Coordinates of C-alpha atoms in Angstrom, one line a residue:
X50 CA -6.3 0.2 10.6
X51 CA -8.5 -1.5 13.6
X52 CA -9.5 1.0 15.9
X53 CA -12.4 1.0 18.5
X54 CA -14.2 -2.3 16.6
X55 CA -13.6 -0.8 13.5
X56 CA -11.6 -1.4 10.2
X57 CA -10.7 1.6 8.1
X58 CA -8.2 1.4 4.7
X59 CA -5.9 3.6 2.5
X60 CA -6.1 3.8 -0.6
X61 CA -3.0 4.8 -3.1
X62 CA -4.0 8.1 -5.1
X63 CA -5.8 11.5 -4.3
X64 CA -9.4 10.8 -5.5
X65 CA -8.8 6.5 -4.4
X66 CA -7.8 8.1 -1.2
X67 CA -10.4 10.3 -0.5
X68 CA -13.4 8.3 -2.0
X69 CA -12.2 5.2 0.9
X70 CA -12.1 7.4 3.9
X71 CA -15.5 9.5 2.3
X72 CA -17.4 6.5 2.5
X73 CA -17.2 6.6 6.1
X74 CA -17.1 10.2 7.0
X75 CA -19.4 11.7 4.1
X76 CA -19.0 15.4 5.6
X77 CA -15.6 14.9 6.0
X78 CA -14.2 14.3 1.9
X79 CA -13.2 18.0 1.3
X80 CA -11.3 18.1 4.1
X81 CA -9.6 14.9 3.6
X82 CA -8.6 16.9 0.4
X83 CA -7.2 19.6 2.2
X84 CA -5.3 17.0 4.2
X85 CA -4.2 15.1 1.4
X86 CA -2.7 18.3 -0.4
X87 CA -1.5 19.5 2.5
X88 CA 0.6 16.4 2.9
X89 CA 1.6 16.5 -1.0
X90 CA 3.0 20.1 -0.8
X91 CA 4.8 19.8 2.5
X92 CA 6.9 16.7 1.2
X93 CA 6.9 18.1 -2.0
X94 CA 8.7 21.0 -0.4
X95 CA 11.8 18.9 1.4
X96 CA 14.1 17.8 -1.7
X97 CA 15.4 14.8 0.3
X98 CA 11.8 13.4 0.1
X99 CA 11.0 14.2 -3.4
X100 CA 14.6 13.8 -4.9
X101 CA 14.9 17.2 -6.6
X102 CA 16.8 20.6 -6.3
X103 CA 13.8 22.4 -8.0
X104 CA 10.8 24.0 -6.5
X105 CA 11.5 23.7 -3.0
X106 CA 10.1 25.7 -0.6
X107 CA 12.2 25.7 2.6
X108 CA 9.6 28.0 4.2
X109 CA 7.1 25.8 4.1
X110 CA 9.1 23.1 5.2
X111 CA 10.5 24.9 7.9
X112 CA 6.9 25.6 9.1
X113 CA 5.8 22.0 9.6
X114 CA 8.8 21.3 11.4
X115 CA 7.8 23.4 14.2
X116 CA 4.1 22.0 14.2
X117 CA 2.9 18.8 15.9
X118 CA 1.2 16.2 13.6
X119 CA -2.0 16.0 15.8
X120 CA -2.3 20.0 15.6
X121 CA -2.2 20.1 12.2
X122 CA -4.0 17.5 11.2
X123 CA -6.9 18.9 14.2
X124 CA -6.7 22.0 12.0
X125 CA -7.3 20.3 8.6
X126 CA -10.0 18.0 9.7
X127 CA -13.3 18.0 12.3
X128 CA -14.0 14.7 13.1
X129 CA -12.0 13.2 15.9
X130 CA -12.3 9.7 14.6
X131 CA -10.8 10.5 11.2
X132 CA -8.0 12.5 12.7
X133 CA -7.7 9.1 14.5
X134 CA -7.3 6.8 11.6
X135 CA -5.2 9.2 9.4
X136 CA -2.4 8.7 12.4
X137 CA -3.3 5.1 12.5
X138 CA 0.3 3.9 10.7
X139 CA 2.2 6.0 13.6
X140 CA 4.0 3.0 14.5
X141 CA 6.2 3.3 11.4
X142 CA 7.9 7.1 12.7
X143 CA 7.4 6.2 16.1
X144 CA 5.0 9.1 16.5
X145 CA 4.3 10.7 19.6
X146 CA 1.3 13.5 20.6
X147 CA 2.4 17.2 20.6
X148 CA 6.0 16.3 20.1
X149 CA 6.6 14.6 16.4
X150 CA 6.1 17.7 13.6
X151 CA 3.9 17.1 10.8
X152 CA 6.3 17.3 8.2
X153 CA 7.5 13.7 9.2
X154 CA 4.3 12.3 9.0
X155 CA 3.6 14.1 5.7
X156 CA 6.9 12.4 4.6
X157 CA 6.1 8.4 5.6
X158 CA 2.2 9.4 4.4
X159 CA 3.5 10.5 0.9
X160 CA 6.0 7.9 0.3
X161 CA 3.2 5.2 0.8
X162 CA 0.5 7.4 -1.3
X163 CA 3.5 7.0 -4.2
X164 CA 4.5 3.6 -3.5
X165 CA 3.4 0.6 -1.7
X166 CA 4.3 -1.8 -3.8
X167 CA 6.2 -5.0 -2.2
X168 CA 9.2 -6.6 -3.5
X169 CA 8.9 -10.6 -4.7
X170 CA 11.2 -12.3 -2.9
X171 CA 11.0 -10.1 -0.1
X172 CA 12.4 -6.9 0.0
X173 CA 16.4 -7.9 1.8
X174 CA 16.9 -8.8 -1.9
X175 CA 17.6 -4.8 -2.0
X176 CA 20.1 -5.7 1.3
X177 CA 21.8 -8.4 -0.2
X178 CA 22.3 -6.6 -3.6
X179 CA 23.8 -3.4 -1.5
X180 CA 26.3 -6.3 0.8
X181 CA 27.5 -7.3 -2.0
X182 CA 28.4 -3.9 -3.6
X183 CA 30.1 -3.4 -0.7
X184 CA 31.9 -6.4 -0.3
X185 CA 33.2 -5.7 -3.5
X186 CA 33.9 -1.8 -3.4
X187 CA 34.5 -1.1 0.4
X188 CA 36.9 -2.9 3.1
X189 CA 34.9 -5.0 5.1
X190 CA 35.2 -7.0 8.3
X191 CA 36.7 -4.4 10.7
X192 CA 35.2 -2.1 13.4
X193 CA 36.3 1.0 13.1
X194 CA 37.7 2.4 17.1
X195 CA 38.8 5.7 16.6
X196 CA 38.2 8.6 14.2
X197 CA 41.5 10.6 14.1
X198 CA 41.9 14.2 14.3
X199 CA 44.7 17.0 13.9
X200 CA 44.6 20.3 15.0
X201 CA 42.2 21.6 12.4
X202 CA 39.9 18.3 11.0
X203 CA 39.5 14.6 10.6
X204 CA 42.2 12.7 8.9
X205 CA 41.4 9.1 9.0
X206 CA 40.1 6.2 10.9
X207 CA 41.6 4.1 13.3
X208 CA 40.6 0.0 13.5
X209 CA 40.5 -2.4 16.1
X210 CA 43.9 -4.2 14.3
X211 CA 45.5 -0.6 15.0
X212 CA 45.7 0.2 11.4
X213 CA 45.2 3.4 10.3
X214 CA 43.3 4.1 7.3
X215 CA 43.6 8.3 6.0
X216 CA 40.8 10.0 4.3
X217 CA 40.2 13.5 3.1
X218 CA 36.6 13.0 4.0
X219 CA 34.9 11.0 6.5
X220 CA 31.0 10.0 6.8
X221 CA 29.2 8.1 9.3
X222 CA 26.1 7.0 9.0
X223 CA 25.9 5.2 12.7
X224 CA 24.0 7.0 15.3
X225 CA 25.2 10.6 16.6
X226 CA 26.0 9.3 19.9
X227 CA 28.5 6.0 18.2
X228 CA 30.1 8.9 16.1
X229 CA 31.0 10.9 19.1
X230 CA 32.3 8.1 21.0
X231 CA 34.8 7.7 18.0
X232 CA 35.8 10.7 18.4
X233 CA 38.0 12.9 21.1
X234 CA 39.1 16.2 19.5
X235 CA 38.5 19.4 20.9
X236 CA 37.3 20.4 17.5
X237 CA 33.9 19.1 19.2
X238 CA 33.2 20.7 21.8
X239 CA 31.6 19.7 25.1
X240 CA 27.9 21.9 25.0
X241 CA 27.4 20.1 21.1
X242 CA 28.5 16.5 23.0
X243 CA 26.0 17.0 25.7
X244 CA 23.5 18.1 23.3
X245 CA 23.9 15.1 21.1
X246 CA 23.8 13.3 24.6
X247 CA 20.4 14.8 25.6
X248 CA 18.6 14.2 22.4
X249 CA 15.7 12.3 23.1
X250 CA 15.4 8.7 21.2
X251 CA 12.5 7.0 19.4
X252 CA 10.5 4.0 21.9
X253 CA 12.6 0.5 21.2
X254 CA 10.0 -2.0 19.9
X255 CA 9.4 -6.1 20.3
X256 CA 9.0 -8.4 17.7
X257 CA 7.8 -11.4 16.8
X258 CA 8.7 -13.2 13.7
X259 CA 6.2 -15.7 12.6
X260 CA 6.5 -18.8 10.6
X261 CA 3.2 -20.0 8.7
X262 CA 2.4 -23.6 8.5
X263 CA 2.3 -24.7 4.5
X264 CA -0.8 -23.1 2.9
X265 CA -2.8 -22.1 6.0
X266 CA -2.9 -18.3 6.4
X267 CA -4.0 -16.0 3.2
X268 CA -1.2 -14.0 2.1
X269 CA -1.9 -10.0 3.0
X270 CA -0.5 -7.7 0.8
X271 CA -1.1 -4.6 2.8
X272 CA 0.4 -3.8 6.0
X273 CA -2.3 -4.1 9.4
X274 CA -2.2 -1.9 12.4
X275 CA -4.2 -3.3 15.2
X276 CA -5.2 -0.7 18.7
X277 CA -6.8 -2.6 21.5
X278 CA -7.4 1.3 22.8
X279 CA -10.0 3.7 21.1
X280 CA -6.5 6.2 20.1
X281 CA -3.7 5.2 18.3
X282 CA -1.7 8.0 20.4
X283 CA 0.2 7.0 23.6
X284 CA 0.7 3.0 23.0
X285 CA 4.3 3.6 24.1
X286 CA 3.4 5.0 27.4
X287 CA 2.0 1.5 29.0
X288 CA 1.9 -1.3 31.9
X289 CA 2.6 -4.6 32.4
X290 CA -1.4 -5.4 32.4
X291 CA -2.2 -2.9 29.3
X292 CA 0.6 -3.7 26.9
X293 CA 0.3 -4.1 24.0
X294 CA -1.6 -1.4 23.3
X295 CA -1.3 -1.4 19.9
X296 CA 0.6 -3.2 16.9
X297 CA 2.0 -3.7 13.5
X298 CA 1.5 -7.0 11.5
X299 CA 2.6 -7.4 7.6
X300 CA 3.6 -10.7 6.0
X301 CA 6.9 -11.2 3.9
X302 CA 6.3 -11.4 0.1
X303 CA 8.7 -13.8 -0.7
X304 CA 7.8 -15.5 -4.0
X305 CA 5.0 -15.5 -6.5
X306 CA 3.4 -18.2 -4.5
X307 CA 2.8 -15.9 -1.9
X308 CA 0.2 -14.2 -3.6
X309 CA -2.0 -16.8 -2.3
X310 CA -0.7 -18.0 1.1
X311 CA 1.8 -16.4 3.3
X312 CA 5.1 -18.4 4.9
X313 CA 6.3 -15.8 7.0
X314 CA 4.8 -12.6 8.9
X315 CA 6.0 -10.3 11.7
X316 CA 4.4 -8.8 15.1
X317 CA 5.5 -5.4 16.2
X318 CA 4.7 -3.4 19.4
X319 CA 6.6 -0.8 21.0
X320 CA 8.9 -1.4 24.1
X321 CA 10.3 0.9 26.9
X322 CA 13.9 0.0 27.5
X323 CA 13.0 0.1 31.1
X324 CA 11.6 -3.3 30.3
X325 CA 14.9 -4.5 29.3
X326 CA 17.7 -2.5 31.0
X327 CA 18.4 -5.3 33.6
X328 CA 19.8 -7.4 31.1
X329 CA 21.5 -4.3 29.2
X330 CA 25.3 -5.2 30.2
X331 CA 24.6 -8.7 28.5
X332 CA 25.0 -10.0 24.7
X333 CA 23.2 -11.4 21.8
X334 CA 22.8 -15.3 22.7
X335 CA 24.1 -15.1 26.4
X336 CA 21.4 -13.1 28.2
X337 CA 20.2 -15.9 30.6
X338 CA 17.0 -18.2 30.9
X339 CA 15.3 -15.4 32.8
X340 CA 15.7 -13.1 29.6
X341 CA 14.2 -16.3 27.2
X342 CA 11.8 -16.4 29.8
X343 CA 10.5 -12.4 29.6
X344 CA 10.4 -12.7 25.7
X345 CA 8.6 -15.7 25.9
X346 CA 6.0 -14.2 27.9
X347 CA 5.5 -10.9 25.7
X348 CA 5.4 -13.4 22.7
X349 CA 2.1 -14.8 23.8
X350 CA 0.7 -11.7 25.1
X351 CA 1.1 -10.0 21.5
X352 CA 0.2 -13.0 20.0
X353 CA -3.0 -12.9 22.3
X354 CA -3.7 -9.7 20.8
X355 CA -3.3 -10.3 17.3
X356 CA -5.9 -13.3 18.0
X357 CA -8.3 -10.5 18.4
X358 CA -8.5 -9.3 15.0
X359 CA -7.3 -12.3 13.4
X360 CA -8.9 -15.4 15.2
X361 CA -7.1 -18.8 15.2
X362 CA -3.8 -17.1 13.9
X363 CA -1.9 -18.8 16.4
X364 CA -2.9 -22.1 15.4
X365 CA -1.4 -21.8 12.2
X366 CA 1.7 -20.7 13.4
X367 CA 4.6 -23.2 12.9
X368 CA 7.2 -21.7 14.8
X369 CA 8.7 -17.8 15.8
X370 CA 11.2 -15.9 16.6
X371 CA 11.9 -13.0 19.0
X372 CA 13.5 -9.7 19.5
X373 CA 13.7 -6.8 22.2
X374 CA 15.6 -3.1 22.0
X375 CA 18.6 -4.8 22.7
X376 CA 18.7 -6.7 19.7
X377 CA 18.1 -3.5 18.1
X378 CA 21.0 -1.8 20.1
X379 CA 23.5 -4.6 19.4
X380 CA 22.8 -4.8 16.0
X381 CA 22.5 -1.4 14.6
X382 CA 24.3 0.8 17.8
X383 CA 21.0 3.1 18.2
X384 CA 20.5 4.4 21.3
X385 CA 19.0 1.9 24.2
X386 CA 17.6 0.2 20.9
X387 CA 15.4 2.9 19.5
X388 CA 13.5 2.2 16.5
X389 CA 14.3 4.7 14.7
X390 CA 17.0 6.9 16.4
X391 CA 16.9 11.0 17.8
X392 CA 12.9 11.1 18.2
X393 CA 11.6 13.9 16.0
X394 CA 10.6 16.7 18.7
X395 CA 8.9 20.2 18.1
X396 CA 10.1 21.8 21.5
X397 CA 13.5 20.7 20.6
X398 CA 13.2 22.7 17.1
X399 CA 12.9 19.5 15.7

């Protein structure tokens, strides 16, 4: 984590953990205890993050959905930098100041402090395996139009070929706003519809996916979050002179080989769909030169920033590959291409 000329780490355990951070803010290492168990207990407490029905404390849980990361963490520590640097993988729940409760950061922070391990071969091996489970349990290869209600509850799906397929039991895992659009009982009614409507959405984000040149850029097995300002709170809230603000950079682990040298990496930063909305009624592949033109120019400019903290990067970089919130909205139907869906929100009860 780079922030404000400086390069702070995590480390995977409770004492590894601490000991890193201690280093650099001595007075500061019971605390980052505090915070650390404070993070284990409040996870602990959700069974969906630590996969059991035993010991849960809904209470607990319940309390740290109602409380802003940044207050809680204010509360647990005394040093504004460290506050700082223990939000500085934000970027991966979209985090945003007073709104995002602290249990979701407790539950990203807690699944890295069990596991960040990296899969060789990169880690859409688990995709592919799960496609073709799929392809060989589950009807594939239509888009499901309408889902089909009687008087009292769903029955079936409707497809795009007008065949009906029945079902006792239906589950969606698209975003909340697809699934209403599907359907048009008056089992759902209006005030839920506009408050699904309402929900507030996680900032898009662009990308930019990098192709190495053959044994040029040391392989990094550890993700790198790079802030060009001295907070990494409020990079989504930006201009066209400021962005990016801040960004995400990881390589691909894609063979043994990789240990040493990387082929591939990838460039996040988080993008307003204000940026993009004029090309909104357009389609993957046919959204006009001036489109090609737009990514092209944020390209460079987040390639310009990751120069900063990795000099000559671009240099080695063979060829890359672009992406906006619309390719995010076409390919997985979230809202105006939102990174991770409904945004997290204390004021809205979370």
């Amino acid at each position: 984590i780079a922030i404000g000329g400086e390069l702070f780490r995590y480390a995977n355990g409770r004492e590894p953990f601490i000991e890193q951070l201690a280093d650099r803010f001595p007075r500061q290492k019971d605390n980052l205890g505090r915070y650390w168990d404070a993070v284990q207990r409040v996870a602990g407490a959700s069974s969906l993050s630590s996969m059991t029905h035993t010991d849960s404390n809904a209470i607990l849980n319940s309390e740290y959905q109602l409380r802003s990361t940044n207050s809680v963490i204010d509360e647990l520590v005394s040093d504004p930098l460290l506050a700082k640097v223990l939000v500085g993988n934000l970027p991966l729940y979209a985090a945003e100041r007073d709104k995002t409760p602290f249990a979701t950061h407790a539950f990203v922070m807690d699944f890295y402090n069990q596991s960040a391990f990296r899969i060789v071969g990169g880690s859409d091996a688990i995709a592919r395996s799960l496609v073709r489970t799929i392809i060989d349990c589950v009807l594939t290869g239509q888009r499901a139009v309408k889902i089909v209600c009687d008087e009292n509850h769903a029955t079936g799906v409707e497809t795009a070929t007008e065949q009906f397929f029945p079902a006792d039991y239906i589950i969606s895992d698209a975003h909340p706003m697809r699934t209403l659009e599907l359907t048009d009982s008056h089992l759902i009614r209006p005030a839920f519809r506009q408050r699904i409507n309402a929900m507030a959405q996680t900032v898009g984000v662009f990308s930019v996916y990098l192709e190495f040149q053959e044994n040029t850029v040391p392989y990094m097995n550890h993700n790198f979050y790079g802030y060009n300002t001295e907070t990494p709170w409020g990079c989504e809230h930006y201009d066209e002179h400021s962005w990016p603000k801040g960004y995400l950079y990881m390589h691909f682990c894609e063979g043994e080989e990789t240990a040493k040298y990387a082929r591939t990496g990838v460039v996040l930063s988080y993008m307003q769909w204000s940026d993009v909305v004029r090309w909104a009624d357009t389609t993957v592949g046919h959204r006009g030169a001036d489109y090609e033109a737009f990514k092209e120019r944020k390209a460079r400019q987040l390639l310009a920033s990751l120069e900063r903290h990795f000099p000559g990067i671009g240099s080695h970089v063979k060829r890359y590959y672009t992406s906006t919130p619309l390719t995010y909205r076409d390919y997985t139907g979230t809202e105006r291409g939102g990174m991770y869906g409904c945004a997290k929100d204390i004021g809205m009860g979370a």
